[in-house]
Amino acid sequence: MFNRLLLYLELVRMEFVNNLAYRSFYFTGILNYSIQIGAYFFLWDAVYVGNRVIGGLDREAMITYVIIAWVVRSFYFSNLDRRVGTDIRDGKIALELIRPYSYQMVKYARSFGEAAFRMFFFAFPAGAAIYLIRPFTLPVGWDSVAMFVAAVLGAFVINAQISMIAGFAVFFTKSPTGVYKAKRVIMDLLSGLLLPISFYPGWAREIIQLLPFQAVSYLPNMIYLGKIRGAAAFEVLLLQVFWIAVLGFLAHLFWRFAVKHVVIQGG
Amino acid sequence: MKLIEARGLTKEFRIFSRSEGVMGAFRDLFHRKYRVLRAVDEIDFAVDRGEMVGYIGANGAGKSTTIKMLTGILVPTAGTVTVNGYVPHKQRESYTKGIGVVFGQRSQLWWDIAVIESFKLLRRIYDVPRADFNRRLQQFDDILGLSSFLNLPVRKLSLGQRMRCDLAAALLHNPAILFLDEPTIGLDVLAKSKIREFLKEINNEFKTTVILTTHDLGDIEALCPRVAIIDQGKMLYDGLVDNLFSQWGQDKLEDIVKRIYMGQKPEPGLAGGGVSLV
Ligand SMILES: Nc1ncnc2c1ncn2[C@@H]1O[C@H](COP(=O)(O)OP(=O)(O)O)[C@@H](O)[C@H]1O
Ligand SMILES: [Mg+2]
């Protein structure tokens, strides 16, 4: 058990170090995020004429929401779905069966190493740079900061699990890129990255609240903004734990199916 | 107690066929037509600790499928198999700690990271003590000459270099059994001879059991006193290479094997002692 933990930590470290070597990827990433944040900034700047309040957010809160949402996304985002999907397509998943470790844990650990890299070399510097250009609202108190950090970690795990399941879904489809695109659209829309959930009509909100996606972007952002505080913020963390358990179970079922598929049909 | 013991080992694959047209596709949703292919057909196979066994057969004979069952990747359709005290597909995590596997067609090292980093990771995966790891790596390097490319990522290696790394990687945890599926495929003579020399030494020193599939009979002549020949899933011969020579009264292994693949039998009267044509 302890030895396995060391292995997963080693994978985190390795992925972190590897990422240092991919500088071109890094710079195109920065460009991409600058464009996204800039575009949404101007969009919302134009939408908020006068002193309007939309979906519980005023102009300042909305602009902060956009910036935080994208900066945090640079942390939790991962290519896990593509990696798992490729392992399945190439039959590499069969070779994973001759290793004494958990395939899923290895993938999560590597994703986390990558996320940690992007946090230090991407999210923090980007956040600071944006703050210098256009100061945005800082959290209202240390309790919000602590809850926000915890919620972002939860967001990482939930996003990774959803990606893992999307990767396994490649088994059932002839079009892996279709799966990745569908996952991306669903995540962008239902997580609250593109539009805060409070902007949706009532019936849509009710559905979205029954799904795990809003725990990835919307809820952590609202904690950052101080719109969710104290006991309510704690409830968000509990909700994340609930979804992590449910998604973990689902991912396990998918993994069992994948193994069985290899084992019956051949790899 | 044999190290590897398989009885009536069988693997069937279902080959699904698609019906034509929209209606056909619709029907396939509920009732897909398939035929059954017996890739491995009731083979019995037993290996002692420290043996080096060659496993040969024409393309599609069932070699890789057998290896996949012995390594626990595939579950047999019928028959029993125990290796090193485990049922491979049932006790995967404990079983795989004691085996090494190399698929010549496909590297198991991490594509983008330096070879040495892959090795260090394997050290963790298999819980190899640091001193053992360093000693083995040194020894492997002495025979295989790895040091000049240990710092390159696998994608930059030549096939020969990659194969040497894969072999070293499969042995870092000193497994009881080494499964090699076409380890010399596409290699030049020099690379081949290095790998043969290496396998010989490993087998000598650590008593590692080696099961090796190949199309290069030179591998068999250099390494394996015993050979198993499979064709269309059935075991045609399992015994000493020397017995093949005396049975067939020929001195070229290639000629003998060619004839066996063509379904010929040795002429009676030539057979020496210990005939074991299954
Ligand atoms: N996953 C699979 N699904 C269907 N048929 C397979 C699968 N794997 C192998 N086969 C078939 O089983 C037979 C034996 O294959 P294999 O064991 O790979 O042969 P070899 O390694 O001796 O060339 C071949 O006819 C091959 O087409
Ligand atoms: Mg093969």
Coordinates of C-alpha atoms and ligand atoms in Angstrom, one line a residue:
Chain A
M1 CA 0.0 0.0 0.0
F2 CA 2.7 2.5 1.1
N3 CA 4.9 1.3 -1.8
R4 CA 2.1 2.0 -4.2
L5 CA 1.7 5.4 -2.8
L6 CA 5.4 6.1 -3.4
L7 CA 4.9 4.9 -7.0
Y8 CA 2.1 7.3 -7.6
L9 CA 4.0 10.2 -6.1
E10 CA 6.9 9.3 -8.3
L11 CA 4.6 9.4 -11.3
V12 CA 3.4 12.9 -10.2
R13 CA 7.0 14.1 -10.0
M14 CA 8.0 12.5 -13.3
E15 CA 5.1 14.1 -15.2
F16 CA 5.9 17.4 -13.6
V17 CA 9.5 17.3 -14.7
N18 CA 8.6 16.0 -18.2
N19 CA 6.3 19.0 -18.8
L20 CA 9.2 21.3 -18.3
A21 CA 10.6 19.8 -21.6
Y22 CA 7.5 20.7 -23.7
R23 CA 7.9 24.4 -24.0
S24 CA 6.2 25.0 -27.4
F25 CA 3.1 23.3 -26.1
Y26 CA 3.3 25.6 -23.1
F27 CA 3.5 28.8 -25.1
T28 CA 0.6 27.9 -27.4
G29 CA -1.3 27.2 -24.2
I30 CA -0.7 30.6 -22.8
L31 CA -1.7 32.2 -26.1
N32 CA -4.9 30.2 -26.2
Y33 CA -5.9 31.1 -22.6
S34 CA -5.1 34.8 -23.2
I35 CA -7.4 34.9 -26.2
Q36 CA -10.2 33.1 -24.3
I37 CA -10.0 35.3 -21.2
G38 CA -9.6 38.5 -23.4
A39 CA -12.6 37.6 -25.5
Y40 CA -14.9 36.8 -22.6
F41 CA -13.7 40.0 -20.8
F42 CA -14.8 42.2 -23.7
L43 CA -18.0 40.2 -24.2
W44 CA -19.2 40.6 -20.6
D45 CA -17.9 44.2 -20.5
A46 CA -20.3 44.9 -23.4
V47 CA -23.2 43.0 -21.8
Y48 CA -23.0 44.8 -18.5
V49 CA -24.1 48.2 -19.5
G50 CA -25.0 50.5 -16.5
N51 CA -25.2 48.9 -13.1
R52 CA -27.0 45.7 -14.0
V53 CA -26.9 42.6 -12.0
I54 CA -27.4 39.3 -13.9
G55 CA -27.9 36.0 -12.2
G56 CA -26.7 37.4 -8.9
L57 CA -23.5 38.7 -10.4
D58 CA -22.6 42.4 -11.0
R59 CA -20.1 43.5 -13.6
E60 CA -17.1 43.2 -11.3
A61 CA -18.1 39.8 -10.1
M62 CA -18.8 38.6 -13.6
I63 CA -15.4 39.6 -14.9
T64 CA -13.7 38.0 -11.9
Y65 CA -15.8 34.9 -12.5
V66 CA -14.5 34.6 -16.1
I67 CA -10.9 35.2 -15.1
I68 CA -11.0 32.7 -12.2
A69 CA -12.9 30.1 -14.2
W70 CA -10.3 30.1 -17.0
V71 CA -7.2 30.3 -14.7
V72 CA -8.6 27.3 -12.6
R73 CA -9.3 25.4 -15.8
S74 CA -5.7 25.6 -16.7
F75 CA -5.1 23.6 -13.5
Y76 CA -7.7 20.9 -13.7
F77 CA -7.8 20.4 -17.4
S78 CA -6.4 17.2 -18.7
N79 CA -6.1 15.0 -21.8
L80 CA -7.0 12.0 -19.9
D81 CA -9.9 11.1 -22.1
R82 CA -7.7 11.1 -25.2
R83 CA -5.0 9.1 -23.4
V84 CA -7.3 6.4 -22.2
G85 CA -9.1 6.4 -25.5
T86 CA -5.8 5.9 -27.3
D87 CA -4.8 3.1 -25.0
I88 CA -8.1 1.4 -25.9
R89 CA -7.8 2.0 -29.6
D90 CA -4.3 0.7 -29.8
G91 CA -4.9 -2.2 -27.6
K92 CA -2.3 -0.9 -25.1
I93 CA -4.8 -1.5 -22.4
A94 CA -4.0 -5.3 -22.7
L95 CA -0.3 -4.5 -21.8
E96 CA -1.5 -2.7 -18.7
L97 CA -2.8 -6.0 -17.4
I98 CA 0.8 -7.4 -17.0
R99 CA 1.7 -4.6 -14.6
P100 CA 1.3 -4.9 -10.8
Y101 CA -0.5 -1.5 -10.4
S102 CA -3.8 0.2 -10.8
Y103 CA -4.2 1.5 -14.4
Q104 CA -6.5 4.3 -13.3
M105 CA -4.3 5.4 -10.4
V106 CA -1.4 5.6 -12.8
K107 CA -3.4 7.8 -15.2
Y108 CA -4.7 10.0 -12.4
A109 CA -1.2 10.5 -10.9
R110 CA 0.3 11.5 -14.2
S111 CA -2.5 13.9 -14.8
F112 CA -2.0 15.4 -11.4
G113 CA 1.7 15.9 -12.1
E114 CA 0.8 17.8 -15.2
A115 CA -1.8 19.8 -13.4
A116 CA 0.7 20.8 -10.7
F117 CA 3.1 21.9 -13.4
R118 CA 0.5 24.1 -15.0
M119 CA -0.5 25.5 -11.6
F120 CA 3.0 26.7 -10.9
F121 CA 4.1 27.7 -14.4
F122 CA 0.7 28.8 -15.8
A123 CA -2.2 29.5 -13.5
F124 CA -0.2 31.5 -10.9
P125 CA 1.8 33.6 -13.3
A126 CA -1.2 34.1 -15.6
G127 CA -3.4 35.1 -12.6
A128 CA -0.7 37.6 -11.4
A129 CA -0.2 39.0 -14.9
I130 CA -3.9 39.5 -15.4
Y131 CA -4.2 41.2 -12.0
L132 CA -1.5 43.7 -13.0
I133 CA -3.3 44.5 -16.2
R134 CA -6.8 44.5 -14.9
P135 CA -7.2 44.1 -11.1
F136 CA -10.0 41.7 -10.3
T137 CA -11.8 41.0 -7.0
L138 CA -9.8 39.0 -4.4
P139 CA -11.5 36.5 -2.0
V140 CA -13.3 38.2 0.8
G141 CA -11.7 36.2 3.6
W142 CA -9.2 33.4 4.4
D143 CA -12.1 31.0 4.9
S144 CA -13.1 31.5 1.3
V145 CA -9.5 31.0 0.2
A146 CA -9.2 27.7 2.1
M147 CA -12.6 26.4 0.9
F148 CA -11.7 27.5 -2.7
V149 CA -8.4 25.6 -2.7
A150 CA -10.1 22.5 -1.4
A151 CA -12.9 22.9 -4.0
V152 CA -10.4 23.3 -6.8
L153 CA -8.7 20.0 -5.8
G154 CA -12.1 18.4 -5.8
A155 CA -12.7 19.9 -9.3
F156 CA -9.5 18.3 -10.5
V157 CA -10.6 14.8 -9.3
I158 CA -14.1 15.1 -10.7
N159 CA -12.9 16.4 -14.1
A160 CA -10.3 13.6 -14.2
Q161 CA -12.9 10.9 -13.4
I162 CA -15.3 12.3 -16.0
S163 CA -12.5 12.2 -18.6
M164 CA -11.6 8.7 -17.6
I165 CA -15.1 7.6 -18.2
A166 CA -15.2 9.4 -21.5
G167 CA -12.0 7.6 -22.4
F168 CA -13.5 4.2 -21.6
A169 CA -16.6 5.2 -23.6
V170 CA -14.4 4.9 -26.7
F171 CA -15.2 1.1 -26.5
F172 CA -18.7 1.8 -27.4
T173 CA -18.2 4.1 -30.4
K174 CA -16.7 4.1 -33.8
S175 CA -15.8 7.8 -33.4
P176 CA -13.4 8.6 -30.5
T177 CA -13.1 12.2 -31.6
G178 CA -16.9 12.4 -31.3
V179 CA -16.7 11.3 -27.7
Y180 CA -14.0 13.8 -26.9
K181 CA -15.9 16.6 -28.5
A182 CA -19.1 15.7 -26.8
K183 CA -17.3 15.6 -23.4
R184 CA -15.8 19.0 -24.1
V185 CA -19.1 20.6 -25.0
I186 CA -20.9 19.1 -22.1
M187 CA -18.1 20.2 -19.7
D188 CA -17.9 23.7 -21.1
L189 CA -21.6 24.3 -20.9
L190 CA -22.7 22.4 -17.8
S191 CA -19.7 23.1 -15.6
G192 CA -20.3 26.8 -15.7
L193 CA -17.1 27.6 -17.5
L194 CA -18.8 29.6 -20.3
L195 CA -21.8 30.8 -18.4
P196 CA -22.5 30.8 -14.7
I197 CA -25.2 28.3 -13.9
S198 CA -27.3 31.1 -12.3
F199 CA -27.7 32.5 -15.8
Y200 CA -29.6 29.5 -17.0
P201 CA -33.5 29.3 -16.9
G202 CA -35.0 27.6 -13.9
W203 CA -35.7 24.3 -15.4
A204 CA -32.2 24.0 -16.8
R205 CA -30.7 24.9 -13.4
E206 CA -32.7 22.1 -11.8
I207 CA -31.3 19.5 -14.1
I208 CA -27.8 20.8 -13.9
Q209 CA -27.9 20.7 -10.1
L210 CA -28.5 16.9 -10.3
L211 CA -25.3 16.5 -12.3
P212 CA -21.6 16.5 -11.3
F213 CA -20.4 19.0 -13.8
Q214 CA -21.2 22.2 -11.9
A215 CA -18.9 21.0 -9.1
V216 CA -15.9 21.5 -11.5
S217 CA -16.2 25.2 -12.3
Y218 CA -19.4 27.0 -11.1
L219 CA -19.4 26.0 -7.4
P220 CA -15.6 26.6 -6.8
N221 CA -15.9 30.0 -8.6
M222 CA -18.9 31.0 -6.4
I223 CA -16.8 30.1 -3.3
Y224 CA -14.0 32.3 -4.6
L225 CA -16.4 35.2 -5.1
G226 CA -17.8 34.7 -1.6
K227 CA -21.3 34.0 -2.9
I228 CA -21.1 30.7 -1.2
R229 CA -19.6 30.8 2.3
G230 CA -19.5 29.1 5.6
A231 CA -21.7 26.0 6.0
A232 CA -22.9 26.3 2.4
A233 CA -19.3 26.2 1.1
F234 CA -18.7 23.1 3.3
E235 CA -21.8 21.5 1.7
V236 CA -20.2 22.1 -1.7
L237 CA -17.2 20.1 -0.6
L238 CA -19.4 17.3 0.7
L239 CA -21.2 17.3 -2.6
Q240 CA -17.9 16.9 -4.4
V241 CA -17.0 14.0 -2.2
F242 CA -20.3 12.4 -3.0
W243 CA -19.7 12.8 -6.8
I244 CA -16.1 11.5 -6.4
A245 CA -17.5 8.4 -4.9
V246 CA -20.2 7.9 -7.5
L247 CA -17.9 8.6 -10.5
G248 CA -15.2 6.4 -9.0
F249 CA -17.7 3.6 -8.8
L250 CA -18.8 4.2 -12.4
A251 CA -15.2 4.4 -13.6
H252 CA -14.5 1.1 -11.9
L253 CA -17.5 -0.5 -13.7
F254 CA -16.2 0.8 -17.0
W255 CA -12.7 -0.5 -16.3
R256 CA -14.1 -3.9 -15.5
F257 CA -15.9 -3.9 -18.7
A258 CA -12.8 -2.8 -20.6
V259 CA -10.7 -5.6 -19.1
K260 CA -13.4 -8.2 -19.8
H261 CA -13.6 -7.0 -23.3
V262 CA -9.9 -7.4 -23.8
V263 CA -10.0 -10.7 -22.1
I264 CA -12.9 -12.2 -24.1
Q265 CA -12.3 -10.7 -27.5
G266 CA -8.5 -10.5 -27.3
G267 CA -6.1 -7.5 -27.3
Chain B
M1 CA 5.8 -29.2 -9.2
K2 CA 6.3 -27.6 -12.7
L3 CA 6.8 -23.9 -13.0
I4 CA 4.4 -23.7 -15.8
E5 CA 1.6 -26.2 -16.2
A6 CA -1.2 -25.9 -18.8
R7 CA -3.7 -28.6 -19.5
G8 CA -6.2 -28.6 -22.4
L9 CA -5.5 -24.9 -22.8
T10 CA -7.9 -23.5 -25.3
K11 CA -8.8 -20.0 -26.6
E12 CA -11.6 -19.3 -28.9
F13 CA -12.3 -15.9 -30.5
R14 CA -15.6 -14.8 -31.8
I15 CA -15.3 -13.3 -35.2
F16 CA -18.3 -11.0 -35.7
S17 CA -19.6 -10.5 -39.2
R18 CA -21.6 -7.4 -40.2
S19 CA -24.8 -7.8 -42.1
E20 CA -25.3 -5.5 -45.1
G21 CA -27.6 -2.5 -45.3
V22 CA -29.6 -0.5 -42.8
M23 CA -31.8 -3.5 -41.9
G24 CA -28.8 -5.6 -41.4
A25 CA -27.2 -3.1 -39.1
F26 CA -30.4 -2.9 -37.2
R27 CA -30.6 -6.7 -36.9
D28 CA -27.0 -6.8 -35.8
L29 CA -27.9 -4.6 -32.8
F30 CA -29.8 -7.5 -31.3
H31 CA -28.4 -10.5 -32.9
R32 CA -24.8 -10.4 -34.2
K33 CA -23.7 -13.2 -36.3
Y34 CA -20.3 -14.6 -35.5
R35 CA -18.1 -17.6 -36.1
V36 CA -15.8 -19.2 -33.6
L37 CA -12.1 -19.3 -34.3
R38 CA -10.0 -21.8 -32.1
A39 CA -6.7 -19.9 -31.9
V40 CA -5.3 -22.3 -29.3
D41 CA -6.7 -25.8 -29.3
E42 CA -6.4 -28.0 -26.2
I43 CA -2.7 -27.8 -25.7
D44 CA -0.8 -29.4 -22.8
F45 CA 2.4 -27.6 -21.9
A46 CA 4.7 -28.0 -18.9
V47 CA 7.9 -26.3 -18.2
D48 CA 10.5 -26.7 -15.4
R49 CA 12.3 -23.9 -13.6
G50 CA 15.3 -22.8 -15.5
E51 CA 14.3 -24.2 -18.9
M52 CA 14.6 -22.3 -22.1
V53 CA 11.8 -23.3 -24.5
G54 CA 11.4 -22.1 -28.1
Y55 CA 7.8 -21.8 -29.3
I56 CA 7.5 -21.7 -33.0
G57 CA 4.8 -21.9 -35.6
A58 CA 3.6 -20.2 -38.8
N59 CA 2.0 -16.8 -38.8
G60 CA -1.4 -17.1 -37.1
A61 CA -0.6 -20.4 -35.5
G62 CA -1.5 -19.3 -32.0
K63 CA 1.8 -18.4 -30.4
S64 CA 0.9 -14.9 -29.2
T65 CA -2.5 -16.1 -28.0
T66 CA -0.8 -18.8 -25.9
I67 CA 1.7 -16.2 -24.5
K68 CA -1.2 -13.9 -23.6
M69 CA -2.9 -16.6 -21.7
L70 CA 0.2 -17.6 -19.9
T71 CA 0.8 -13.9 -18.9
G72 CA -2.8 -13.4 -17.8
I73 CA -3.8 -10.9 -20.5
L74 CA -6.4 -13.3 -21.9
V75 CA -8.7 -15.7 -20.1
P76 CA -8.6 -19.2 -21.5
T77 CA -11.9 -20.5 -23.0
A78 CA -11.2 -23.9 -21.6
G79 CA -8.4 -25.8 -19.8
T80 CA -6.3 -24.9 -16.8
V81 CA -3.1 -23.0 -16.3
T82 CA -0.9 -22.4 -13.4
V83 CA 2.3 -20.5 -13.5
N84 CA 4.7 -19.9 -10.7
G85 CA 2.0 -21.0 -8.3
Y86 CA -0.7 -18.6 -9.6
V87 CA -3.6 -18.7 -12.0
P88 CA -2.4 -15.8 -14.2
H89 CA -5.7 -14.1 -15.1
K90 CA -7.1 -14.5 -11.7
Q91 CA -4.3 -13.2 -9.5
R92 CA -3.0 -10.6 -11.8
E93 CA -1.4 -8.1 -9.4
S94 CA 0.6 -10.7 -7.4
Y95 CA 1.4 -12.9 -10.4
T96 CA 2.7 -10.1 -12.7
K97 CA 5.4 -9.2 -10.1
G98 CA 7.1 -12.4 -10.8
I99 CA 7.2 -12.4 -14.6
G100 CA 8.8 -10.3 -17.3
V101 CA 7.2 -9.9 -20.7
V102 CA 8.6 -8.5 -24.0
F103 CA 6.4 -8.1 -27.1
G104 CA 8.8 -7.6 -30.0
Q105 CA 6.1 -5.8 -32.0
R106 CA 5.4 -3.2 -29.3
S107 CA 7.5 -1.4 -26.7
Q108 CA 6.3 -1.4 -23.2
L109 CA 8.5 1.5 -22.3
W110 CA 7.2 5.0 -22.0
W111 CA 7.5 6.6 -25.4
D112 CA 8.5 10.2 -24.5
I113 CA 10.6 9.7 -21.4
A114 CA 14.3 8.9 -21.2
V115 CA 15.0 5.2 -21.0
I116 CA 16.7 5.6 -17.6
E117 CA 13.6 7.3 -16.3
S118 CA 11.5 4.4 -17.5
F119 CA 13.8 2.0 -15.7
K120 CA 13.6 4.1 -12.5
L121 CA 9.9 4.0 -12.7
L122 CA 9.9 0.2 -13.2
R123 CA 12.1 0.0 -10.1
R124 CA 9.2 1.6 -8.2
I125 CA 6.5 -0.4 -9.9
Y126 CA 8.2 -3.7 -9.0
D127 CA 9.6 -2.6 -5.6
V128 CA 13.2 -3.4 -6.5
P129 CA 15.7 -2.4 -3.8
R130 CA 18.0 0.3 -5.1
A131 CA 21.2 -1.7 -4.7
D132 CA 19.8 -4.6 -6.7
F133 CA 18.6 -2.2 -9.3
N134 CA 22.0 -0.6 -9.7
R135 CA 23.8 -3.9 -9.8
R136 CA 21.5 -5.4 -12.4
L137 CA 21.5 -2.3 -14.6
Q138 CA 25.3 -2.3 -14.5
Q139 CA 25.3 -6.0 -15.5
F140 CA 22.8 -5.5 -18.3
D141 CA 24.7 -2.5 -19.6
D142 CA 27.9 -4.6 -19.7
I143 CA 26.4 -7.1 -22.1
L144 CA 23.8 -5.1 -24.0
G145 CA 25.7 -1.8 -24.1
L146 CA 22.9 0.5 -23.1
S147 CA 24.8 3.4 -21.6
S148 CA 25.1 5.4 -24.9
F149 CA 21.3 5.8 -25.2
L150 CA 20.0 5.5 -21.6
N151 CA 19.3 9.3 -21.7
L152 CA 17.3 9.2 -24.9
P153 CA 13.6 8.9 -25.0
V154 CA 12.4 5.6 -26.5
R155 CA 10.9 7.2 -29.6
K156 CA 14.4 8.2 -30.7
L157 CA 15.9 4.7 -30.4
S158 CA 16.6 2.3 -33.3
L159 CA 14.7 -1.0 -33.3
G160 CA 17.8 -2.8 -32.0
Q161 CA 18.4 -0.3 -29.2
R162 CA 14.7 -0.3 -28.3
M163 CA 14.6 -4.1 -28.1
R164 CA 17.7 -4.2 -25.8
C165 CA 16.0 -1.7 -23.5
D166 CA 12.8 -3.6 -23.5
L167 CA 14.7 -6.8 -22.5
A168 CA 16.6 -5.0 -19.7
A169 CA 13.3 -3.5 -18.5
A170 CA 11.6 -6.9 -18.4
L171 CA 14.4 -8.3 -16.2
L172 CA 15.1 -5.5 -13.7
H173 CA 12.9 -7.1 -11.1
N174 CA 14.6 -10.5 -11.6
P175 CA 11.4 -12.4 -12.6
A176 CA 11.2 -16.1 -12.4
I177 CA 9.9 -16.3 -15.9
L178 CA 10.6 -14.3 -19.0
F179 CA 8.1 -14.4 -21.8
L180 CA 9.4 -13.2 -25.2
D181 CA 7.1 -12.8 -28.1
E182 CA 9.3 -12.4 -31.2
P183 CA 12.1 -10.5 -29.5
T184 CA 14.4 -10.7 -32.5
I185 CA 11.9 -9.5 -35.1
G186 CA 13.5 -7.1 -37.6
L187 CA 16.9 -7.0 -35.9
D188 CA 20.3 -7.2 -37.6
V189 CA 22.7 -10.0 -37.0
L190 CA 24.8 -8.1 -34.5
A191 CA 21.8 -7.0 -32.4
K192 CA 20.4 -10.6 -32.5
S193 CA 23.7 -12.1 -31.3
K194 CA 23.9 -9.6 -28.5
I195 CA 20.4 -10.5 -27.4
R196 CA 21.1 -14.2 -27.6
E197 CA 24.3 -13.8 -25.6
F198 CA 22.4 -11.8 -23.0
L199 CA 19.5 -14.3 -22.6
K200 CA 22.0 -17.1 -22.2
E201 CA 23.8 -15.4 -19.5
I202 CA 20.6 -14.4 -17.7
N203 CA 19.4 -18.0 -17.8
N204 CA 22.7 -19.3 -16.6
E205 CA 23.1 -16.9 -13.7
F206 CA 19.6 -16.4 -12.4
K207 CA 18.0 -19.7 -13.6
T208 CA 15.4 -17.5 -15.3
T209 CA 12.9 -19.6 -17.2
V210 CA 12.5 -18.4 -20.8
I211 CA 9.7 -19.0 -23.2
L212 CA 10.4 -17.5 -26.5
T213 CA 8.5 -17.3 -29.8
T214 CA 10.4 -16.6 -33.0
H215 CA 10.5 -17.1 -36.7
D216 CA 14.3 -17.2 -36.6
L217 CA 15.4 -20.7 -36.0
G218 CA 18.9 -19.4 -35.3
D219 CA 17.4 -18.2 -32.0
I220 CA 16.3 -21.7 -31.2
E221 CA 19.6 -23.3 -32.2
A222 CA 21.5 -20.8 -30.1
L223 CA 19.3 -20.9 -27.0
C224 CA 16.7 -23.6 -26.7
P225 CA 17.4 -27.3 -26.2
R226 CA 13.7 -27.8 -26.3
V227 CA 11.2 -26.6 -28.9
A228 CA 7.4 -26.6 -29.1
I229 CA 5.8 -26.4 -32.5
I230 CA 2.2 -25.2 -32.8
D231 CA 0.0 -25.1 -36.0
Q232 CA -3.5 -23.9 -36.2
G233 CA -3.8 -24.0 -32.5
K234 CA -2.6 -27.5 -32.1
M235 CA 0.6 -28.7 -30.6
L236 CA 2.5 -30.6 -33.3
Y237 CA 5.7 -31.3 -31.5
D238 CA 7.1 -30.7 -28.0
G239 CA 10.5 -32.1 -27.3
L240 CA 14.3 -31.8 -27.7
V241 CA 15.6 -30.1 -30.8
D242 CA 18.2 -32.9 -31.0
N243 CA 15.4 -35.5 -31.3
L244 CA 14.0 -33.6 -34.3
F245 CA 17.3 -34.1 -36.1
S246 CA 17.5 -37.8 -35.4
Q247 CA 13.8 -38.3 -36.3
W248 CA 14.0 -36.6 -39.6
G249 CA 17.6 -37.7 -40.4
Q250 CA 18.3 -34.1 -41.5
D251 CA 20.9 -31.7 -40.4
K252 CA 19.1 -28.4 -41.1
L253 CA 16.5 -27.3 -38.6
E254 CA 14.9 -25.0 -41.2
D255 CA 14.2 -27.9 -43.5
I256 CA 12.7 -30.0 -40.8
V257 CA 10.5 -27.2 -39.6
K258 CA 9.4 -26.4 -43.1
R259 CA 8.3 -30.0 -43.6
I260 CA 6.5 -30.0 -40.3
Y261 CA 4.6 -26.8 -41.2
M262 CA 3.7 -28.5 -44.5
G263 CA 2.1 -31.4 -42.6
Q264 CA 4.7 -34.0 -43.5
K265 CA 5.7 -36.8 -41.1
P266 CA 9.2 -38.1 -40.6
E267 CA 9.9 -41.3 -42.5
P268 CA 9.5 -44.3 -40.2
G269 CA 12.7 -46.2 -39.4
L270 CA 14.7 -43.0 -39.1
A271 CA 13.2 -42.2 -35.8
G272 CA 15.7 -42.2 -33.0
G273 CA 15.0 -42.7 -29.3
G274 CA 12.6 -40.6 -27.4
V275 CA 10.2 -39.8 -30.2
S276 CA 7.6 -37.4 -28.9
L277 CA 5.5 -36.4 -31.8
V278 CA 2.3 -35.3 -30.2
Ligands
LIG1 N1 -8.2 -10.5 -30.6 C1 -8.4 -11.4 -31.5 N2 -9.6 -11.5 -32.1 C2 -9.9 -12.4 -33.1 N3 -9.0 -13.2 -33.5 C3 -7.8 -13.2 -33.1 C4 -7.4 -12.3 -32.0 N4 -6.1 -12.5 -31.7 C5 -5.7 -13.5 -32.6 N5 -6.7 -13.9 -33.4 C6 -6.6 -15.0 -34.3 O1 -6.1 -16.1 -33.7 C7 -5.1 -16.8 -34.5 C8 -3.8 -16.9 -33.7 O2 -3.2 -15.7 -33.6 P1 -1.9 -15.4 -32.9 O3 -1.9 -16.1 -31.6 O4 -1.6 -14.0 -32.9 O5 -0.8 -16.2 -33.9 P2 0.8 -16.1 -33.9 O6 1.3 -15.3 -32.8 O7 1.2 -17.5 -33.9 O8 1.1 -15.5 -35.3 C9 -5.0 -16.0 -35.8 O9 -5.9 -16.6 -36.7 C10 -5.5 -14.7 -35.4 O10 -6.1 -14.1 -36.5
MG2 MG 2.3 -13.5 -32.8

